[in-house]
């Protein structure tokens, strides 16, 4: 064996050992989560695409949530926790606050039961004035969401529905996406799916496309999406973007994180080849460059095509949902039983202490004093136990914070919603409700930065408006000149025709005169 081979083998063994240890670590963390409600045979997928360090931080975050009673069984999911952690760049305190606010919002809004409680009868009219919907999946198995923003009629939209009802419809569709569509896509792709690909057609979108009421609705929806459904956008394609939109985008993106702008592709009218790189032709509507027509469903925009329409897949999804519901009830009963048992034991001990201390000859006053003393002792004991628990949780949080500070993760802020106020007011377009974009687009920038952006956008808008007016005037002048040229050309044609006719008559007259001269000479 050569010396080089001998050196190479220990290096290879070391690399193999690292991979083995990393795999064991990820398996241990995964098993830790599987002790909860993630032991379903229906929706069990490998976690190879998740970084081991992220898994560790997710487990630490989970323990914090459990300790503070902030983890309902339906949200005990590693992927859900990771989305919130990524949304707050793995800052444990900010993530915990975001999570707590989300739990409270769901209780107040009724998000857990909105699919059963809310009926949106005006859906057909809404889709008529605001074309939107899911259609197929991309090559990675993620659902594709399409919006035709250029065809939105905000005035008629708000005539057929109310803001409050539209918000409920919006939340209901988000819940349906998480309960039905993402699980169906996960089963079809045989891997976990919780993000979507969005296509926004902005053809015809201008600076005044949406009125004030529509903009207020959009701002509110963006807040709902950003606060409660973070990190659900994988990529976005803005197609048919004109020169005005491109100028605006170039100004806005300078204020955004590069990782955020990397998710958004602004394309002109030649977008078909780019979309076909990400989405199969059979999954892409014909009007976007694909081959799908959905003729039997009334068209692609209302077909809701996707794995969630496959009966066999949905049978597995419902089976998984039933598993989780049964396990949640079982977990709830076990917790309730333990609490009842603990209360009974506590009451029994208290009774024994009271009976042991109370002698038959004592007066009622003495008994009351002793009872009061016993209660006081219990309260002090309870306070001590509570203090110990708080100290323990505080130490755990401190450890997690130190670990995060020592191992920072440069993850971008989240999406689900879209733009800053300045971006929206200047461009007046709505970005995908069901696929929120990264957080930099919806988080306030700060007064100074925002004022600069507003001033830049205002100047740009004025410049574009002036340019557009100049182009219109120029076009009118060119049209008038062209009409004049056409008129002159017609006059010239008619004049030429008249001259030709005159010349022919002159030639005929000369010929006649010549014949008469010859005839007169012959007679002479």
XYZ file of C-alpha atoms in Angstrom:
524
model
C 0.000 0.000 0.000
C 1.353 3.372 -0.977
C 1.727 6.276 1.434
C -0.854 8.329 -0.498
C -3.436 5.528 -0.161
C -2.734 5.273 3.551
C -3.297 9.020 3.967
C -6.444 8.962 1.866
C -8.191 6.177 3.814
C -8.211 7.933 7.225
C -9.593 11.069 5.534
C -12.338 9.013 3.867
C -13.127 7.257 7.151
C -13.297 10.620 8.917
C -15.746 11.942 6.317
C -17.863 8.796 6.631
C -17.877 9.134 10.406
C -19.065 12.737 10.126
C -21.902 11.719 7.812
C -22.855 8.856 10.127
C -22.877 11.124 13.184
C -24.871 13.772 11.326
C -27.379 11.161 10.189
C -27.699 9.784 13.710
C -28.190 13.265 15.100
C -30.909 14.094 12.555
C -32.587 10.751 13.273
C -32.547 11.443 17.006
C -34.087 14.888 16.543
C -36.649 13.464 14.130
C -37.564 10.734 16.621
C -37.959 13.405 19.283
C -40.624 15.071 17.156
C -42.193 11.743 16.313
C -42.968 11.221 19.986
C -45.695 13.825 19.465
C -48.262 13.711 16.693
C -45.873 13.182 13.781
C -45.902 9.372 13.800
C -48.403 9.032 10.949
C -47.702 6.280 8.444
C -49.612 8.231 5.808
C -47.557 11.448 5.893
C -44.138 10.226 6.987
C -41.399 11.700 4.756
C -37.593 11.814 5.149
C -36.055 15.025 6.494
C -32.920 14.896 4.340
C -33.540 18.404 2.997
C -33.505 19.968 6.485
C -30.238 21.115 8.019
C -29.301 19.296 11.248
C -28.650 22.579 13.044
C -32.104 23.835 12.049
C -33.642 20.619 13.362
C -31.860 21.116 16.668
C -33.090 24.685 16.999
C -36.613 23.593 16.096
C -36.536 20.965 18.879
C -35.289 23.558 21.385
C -38.044 25.942 20.268
C -40.600 23.155 20.648
C -39.549 22.547 24.245
C -39.970 26.255 25.002
C -43.486 26.208 23.525
C -44.421 23.124 25.542
C -43.088 24.676 28.747
C -45.199 27.804 28.178
C -48.307 25.908 27.022
C -48.148 27.443 23.514
C -48.223 24.237 21.449
C -51.708 22.994 20.470
C -51.605 19.450 19.098
C -52.589 20.538 15.569
C -49.484 22.759 15.363
C -47.033 20.229 16.817
C -45.224 19.926 13.500
C -41.516 20.460 12.847
C -42.169 22.034 9.440
C -44.601 24.594 10.873
C -42.109 25.582 13.570
C -39.301 25.847 11.026
C -41.359 28.220 8.877
C -41.858 30.561 11.829
C -38.197 30.277 12.871
C -37.055 31.130 9.349
C -39.490 34.032 9.254
C -37.700 35.555 12.242
C -34.161 34.500 11.245
C -34.044 31.908 14.047
C -34.342 34.524 16.778
C -36.074 32.493 19.572
C -37.690 35.440 21.363
C -39.058 37.066 18.194
C -40.261 33.692 16.927
C -42.000 32.902 20.226
C -43.794 36.260 20.130
C -44.853 35.697 16.516
C -46.065 32.188 17.392
C -47.980 33.391 20.454
C -49.683 36.133 18.415
C -50.641 33.559 15.767
C -52.240 31.233 18.339
C -54.220 34.137 19.813
C -55.329 35.340 16.360
C -56.578 31.868 15.421
C -58.713 31.733 18.571
C -60.211 35.187 17.995
C -60.733 34.758 14.236
C -61.996 31.166 14.422
C -59.447 29.915 11.884
C -59.523 26.324 13.204
C -63.182 25.846 12.226
C -63.607 28.360 9.396
C -63.716 25.637 6.711
C -66.858 24.236 8.323
C -68.385 27.484 9.617
C -68.032 29.856 6.639
C -69.777 29.639 3.258
C -68.769 32.009 0.429
C -71.780 31.988 -1.905
C -70.533 34.850 -4.083
C -67.408 32.974 -5.188
C -68.417 32.864 -8.905
C -68.855 36.648 -9.092
C -65.627 37.243 -7.160
C -63.616 35.089 -9.575
C -65.239 36.938 -12.481
C -63.906 40.290 -11.270
C -60.714 38.927 -9.752
C -59.382 35.933 -11.783
C -57.268 33.754 -9.481
C -56.747 30.145 -8.489
C -54.468 27.119 -8.259
C -53.646 25.151 -11.394
C -51.391 22.100 -11.370
C -47.962 21.715 -9.793
C -44.404 22.669 -10.730
C -41.644 20.145 -11.443
C -40.865 19.878 -7.711
C -44.483 19.079 -6.853
C -45.456 22.476 -5.421
C -48.918 23.867 -6.283
C -48.969 26.681 -8.856
C -51.062 29.741 -7.997
C -52.094 32.167 -10.790
C -53.517 35.701 -10.614
C -54.525 37.896 -13.566
C -54.064 41.284 -11.941
C -54.633 43.181 -15.169
C -58.218 41.894 -15.273
C -59.123 42.845 -11.705
C -62.134 45.167 -11.452
C -61.864 46.390 -7.856
C -65.040 48.479 -7.991
C -67.252 45.589 -9.108
C -65.410 43.196 -6.782
C -66.395 45.231 -3.736
C -69.958 45.454 -5.054
C -70.457 41.685 -5.065
C -68.809 41.049 -1.690
C -67.753 42.836 1.499
C -64.261 43.291 2.900
C -65.015 41.245 6.006
C -66.415 38.353 3.965
C -63.529 38.442 1.507
C -61.029 38.262 4.367
C -62.840 35.199 5.736
C -62.821 33.622 2.268
C -59.118 34.361 1.977
C -58.336 32.716 5.328
C -60.574 29.755 4.501
C -58.665 29.160 1.253
C -55.353 29.349 3.096
C -56.613 26.783 5.613
C -57.822 24.547 2.776
C -54.396 24.799 1.177
C -52.705 23.595 4.365
C -55.303 20.938 5.212
C -55.887 19.497 1.721
C -53.634 20.850 -1.035
C -50.179 20.786 0.567
C -50.731 17.261 2.016
C -52.033 16.013 -1.361
C -48.985 17.486 -3.131
C -46.718 15.928 -0.489
C -48.186 12.459 -1.094
C -47.953 12.870 -4.886
C -44.339 14.138 -4.730
C -43.348 11.728 -1.910
C -41.758 14.572 0.037
C -42.955 17.355 2.305
C -44.524 20.308 0.453
C -45.566 23.525 2.226
C -44.704 26.204 -0.341
C -46.131 27.241 -3.697
C -45.049 28.807 -6.992
C -46.904 31.983 -7.963
C -47.514 33.547 -11.397
C -48.747 37.161 -11.487
C -49.908 38.475 -14.852
C -49.614 42.280 -14.594
C -50.578 43.047 -18.183
C -52.687 46.212 -18.120
C -51.847 47.034 -14.511
C -51.258 50.759 -14.052
C -50.677 53.275 -11.284
C -54.400 53.701 -10.645
C -55.648 50.143 -11.166
C -57.005 49.733 -7.619
C -59.070 52.203 -5.618
C -58.499 53.133 -1.976
C -60.868 50.480 -0.579
C -59.160 47.741 -2.578
C -55.735 48.893 -1.380
C -56.916 48.828 2.241
C -58.188 45.294 1.746
C -54.863 44.217 0.251
C -52.868 45.769 3.113
C -54.995 43.943 5.667
C -54.665 40.611 3.847
C -50.911 41.055 3.672
C -50.741 41.494 7.428
C -52.858 38.381 7.989
C -50.640 36.358 5.640
C -47.343 37.656 6.966
C -48.241 37.201 10.639
C -49.926 33.800 10.452
C -48.813 31.964 7.284
C -45.107 32.806 6.855
C -42.614 31.268 4.420
C -45.143 29.724 2.031
C -43.751 31.270 -1.156
C -41.047 29.339 -2.980
C -40.798 31.546 -6.080
C -42.793 34.197 -7.930
C -42.968 35.094 -11.618
C -44.304 38.539 -12.537
C -45.092 38.326 -16.253
C -46.052 40.879 -18.928
C -44.267 43.584 -16.957
C -44.022 46.757 -19.018
C -41.239 49.335 -18.957
C -42.993 51.343 -16.229
C -43.260 48.343 -13.927
C -39.637 47.385 -14.563
C -38.425 50.897 -13.677
C -40.487 50.774 -10.503
C -39.200 47.324 -9.593
C -35.574 48.337 -10.093
C -36.135 51.170 -7.623
C -37.965 49.048 -5.031
C -35.648 46.033 -5.058
C -32.654 48.171 -4.048
C -34.304 48.400 -0.606
C -34.809 44.623 -0.294
C -32.692 41.721 0.879
C -30.955 39.978 -2.078
C -32.381 36.644 -0.891
C -35.844 38.135 -1.127
C -35.396 39.510 -4.637
C -33.949 36.154 -5.705
C -37.408 34.652 -5.201
C -39.068 37.167 -7.537
C -38.560 37.061 -11.300
C -39.855 40.074 -13.264
C -40.404 39.078 -16.905
C -41.731 40.834 -19.987
C -43.905 39.276 -22.689
C -41.339 36.561 -23.549
C -41.846 34.556 -20.359
C -43.020 31.205 -21.742
C -39.630 29.455 -21.889
C -38.811 30.521 -18.316
C -42.086 29.142 -16.986
C -41.583 25.873 -18.877
C -38.230 25.433 -17.127
C -40.111 25.222 -13.815
C -43.505 23.795 -14.852
C -44.327 20.962 -17.252
C -46.338 22.013 -20.319
C -49.196 19.677 -19.300
C -49.445 21.500 -15.950
C -49.304 25.012 -17.437
C -52.371 26.701 -19.017
C -52.234 27.242 -22.772
C -52.578 31.027 -22.362
C -49.307 30.979 -20.408
C -47.397 28.905 -22.961
C -48.396 25.414 -21.793
C -50.633 22.774 -23.370
C -53.421 22.506 -20.775
C -56.893 23.827 -21.645
C -59.133 22.205 -18.985
C -61.946 22.339 -21.564
C -64.048 19.852 -19.560
C -63.773 22.058 -16.442
C -64.746 25.384 -17.993
C -61.174 26.639 -18.397
C -57.922 26.516 -16.466
C -58.632 29.486 -14.176
C -61.652 27.810 -12.571
C -60.636 24.133 -12.855
C -58.621 23.997 -9.596
C -56.509 21.281 -11.198
C -54.122 19.412 -8.902
C -53.381 16.239 -6.885
C -56.022 17.325 -4.372
C -58.655 16.195 -6.919
C -57.333 12.609 -6.964
C -59.735 10.401 -4.905
C -57.030 7.941 -3.843
C -54.685 10.690 -2.674
C -57.459 12.505 -0.819
C -58.431 9.248 0.878
C -54.904 9.117 2.325
C -55.095 12.813 3.297
C -58.382 12.267 5.165
C -56.936 9.180 6.836
C -54.005 11.254 8.050
C -56.355 13.973 9.326
C -58.395 11.381 11.230
C -55.201 9.980 12.779
C -54.155 13.383 14.035
C -57.621 14.180 15.374
C -57.799 10.870 17.248
C -54.312 11.327 18.688
C -55.137 14.909 19.683
C -58.241 13.726 21.562
C -56.263 10.922 23.200
C -53.536 13.358 24.237
C -56.153 15.761 25.597
C -57.841 13.001 27.646
C -54.509 11.806 29.040
C -53.564 15.339 30.077
C -56.992 15.891 31.617
C -56.798 12.551 33.477
C -53.374 13.379 34.873
C -54.592 16.761 36.040
C -57.678 15.228 37.741
C -55.529 12.589 39.422
C -53.083 15.226 40.603
C -55.906 17.373 41.979
C -57.434 14.398 43.833
C -54.108 13.497 45.419
C -53.531 17.098 46.389
C -56.973 17.358 47.963
C -56.492 14.053 49.759
C -53.167 15.136 51.234
C -54.663 18.436 52.291
C -57.551 16.613 54.007
C -55.220 14.264 55.834
C -53.085 17.133 57.072
C -56.144 19.056 58.241
C -57.685 16.068 60.035
C -54.364 15.163 61.630
C -53.846 18.634 62.991
C -57.442 19.267 64.150
C -58.231 17.766 67.586
C -61.796 17.091 68.815
C -61.635 19.638 71.627
C -60.716 22.655 69.470
C -63.116 25.536 68.996
C -64.433 26.627 65.569
C -62.222 29.731 65.704
C -59.122 27.643 66.304
C -60.037 25.366 63.394
C -60.421 28.341 61.056
C -57.047 29.744 62.132
C -55.387 26.381 61.489
C -57.099 26.054 58.105
C -55.929 29.544 57.172
C -52.382 28.655 58.200
C -52.489 25.476 56.106
C -53.683 27.418 53.030
C -50.932 29.964 53.566
C -48.306 27.189 53.685
C -49.689 25.730 50.470
C -49.530 29.090 48.715
C -45.933 29.610 49.781
C -45.059 26.106 48.594
C -46.820 26.756 45.287
C -44.922 30.021 44.837
C -41.613 28.264 45.454
C -42.461 25.558 42.895
C -43.584 28.206 40.389
C -40.379 30.160 40.970
C -38.271 27.058 40.364
C -40.167 26.324 37.145
C -39.729 29.907 35.905
C -36.002 29.775 36.709
C -35.713 26.486 34.798
C -37.525 27.825 31.726
C -35.495 31.050 31.923
C -32.238 29.034 31.987
C -33.405 26.970 28.977
C -34.297 30.110 27.030
C -30.938 31.648 27.946
C -29.145 28.529 26.692
C -31.094 28.585 23.426
C -30.372 32.290 22.918
C -26.638 31.788 23.547
C -26.594 28.881 21.104
C -28.330 30.939 18.420
C -25.944 33.860 18.962
C -22.999 31.498 18.643
C -24.407 29.909 15.471
C -26.188 32.634 13.534
C -28.281 31.662 10.517
C -28.486 34.131 7.662
C -32.019 33.118 6.660
C -34.121 35.797 5.008
C -37.246 37.168 6.609
C -40.444 35.566 5.400
C -43.018 36.371 3.178
C -47.005 34.931 2.302
C -47.203 38.987 2.338
C -46.183 41.443 -0.114
C -45.114 44.974 -0.453
C -44.425 47.992 1.641
C -47.022 50.761 1.662
C -44.896 52.814 -0.707
C -44.570 49.967 -3.195
C -48.305 49.297 -3.167
C -49.406 52.909 -3.370
C -47.050 53.584 -6.259
C -47.787 50.434 -8.204
C -51.260 49.530 -6.948
C -50.933 45.830 -7.571
C -51.719 42.894 -5.349
C -49.242 40.143 -4.785
C -50.449 36.594 -4.265
C -52.718 36.253 -1.230
C -52.220 32.496 -1.085
C -48.467 32.670 -1.508
C -47.110 35.515 0.628
C -43.765 37.030 -0.502
C -40.890 37.724 1.797
C -41.252 39.933 4.821
C -39.100 42.811 3.643
C -41.927 43.633 1.238
C -44.503 44.020 4.021
C -42.459 45.184 6.999
C -42.335 48.965 7.602
C -38.953 50.356 6.554
C -38.600 53.253 8.927
C -39.653 56.849 8.388
C -36.444 58.163 6.807
C -36.000 55.256 4.412
C -39.691 55.205 3.585
C -39.748 58.931 2.834
C -36.807 58.524 0.459
C -38.554 55.671 -1.292
C -41.823 57.607 -1.508
C -40.004 60.626 -2.958
C -38.174 58.445 -5.485
C -41.390 56.662 -6.489
C -43.301 59.954 -6.751
C -40.584 61.443 -8.985
C -40.547 58.274 -11.061
C -44.332 58.308 -11.393
C -44.296 61.968 -12.497
C -41.526 61.234 -14.970
C -43.397 58.259 -16.388
C -46.643 60.241 -16.581
C -44.909 63.112 -18.410
C -43.202 60.643 -20.742
C -46.481 58.900 -21.427
C -48.228 62.210 -22.203
C -45.376 63.239 -24.507
C -45.607 59.883 -26.271
C -49.367 60.282 -26.684
C -48.943 63.800 -28.135
C -46.178 62.582 -30.409
C -48.328 59.697 -31.567
C -51.211 62.061 -32.332
C -48.903 64.339 -34.349
C -47.504 61.380 -36.256
C -51.005 60.141 -36.954
C -52.057 63.603 -38.219
C -48.954 63.806 -40.424
C -49.618 60.323 -41.773
C -53.221 61.233 -42.558
C -51.981 64.357 -44.382
C -49.470 62.308 -46.374
C -52.211 59.841 -47.326
C -54.454 62.715 -48.414
C -51.667 64.257 -50.524
C -50.917 60.888 -52.046
C -54.557 60.514 -52.991
C -54.615 64.026 -54.538
C -51.447 63.286 -56.493
C -52.946 60.059 -57.791
C -56.065 61.829 -58.956
C -53.992 64.660 -60.577
C -51.842 62.110 -62.376
C -54.936 60.348 -63.617
C -56.358 63.646 -64.908
C -53.059 64.524 -66.642
C -52.939 61.110 -68.275
C -56.500 61.516 -69.548
C -55.680 65.012 -70.876
C -52.546 63.738 -72.617
C -54.515 60.953 -74.317
C -57.130 63.427 -75.530
C -54.415 65.760 -76.871
C -52.810 62.861 -78.744
C -56.174 61.882 -80.233
C -56.828 65.504 -81.235
C -53.424 65.824 -82.902
C -53.991 62.596 -84.782
C -57.365 63.862 -86.040
C -55.863 67.197 -87.140
C -53.084 65.377 -89.015
C -55.570 63.216 -90.941
C -57.624 66.251 -91.940
C -54.490 67.999 -93.283
C -53.568 64.981 -95.413
C -57.082 64.708 -96.805
C -57.191 68.392 -97.793
C -53.848 68.102 -99.646
C -55.079 65.054 -101.554
C -58.186 66.892 -102.737
C -56.138 69.842 -103.989
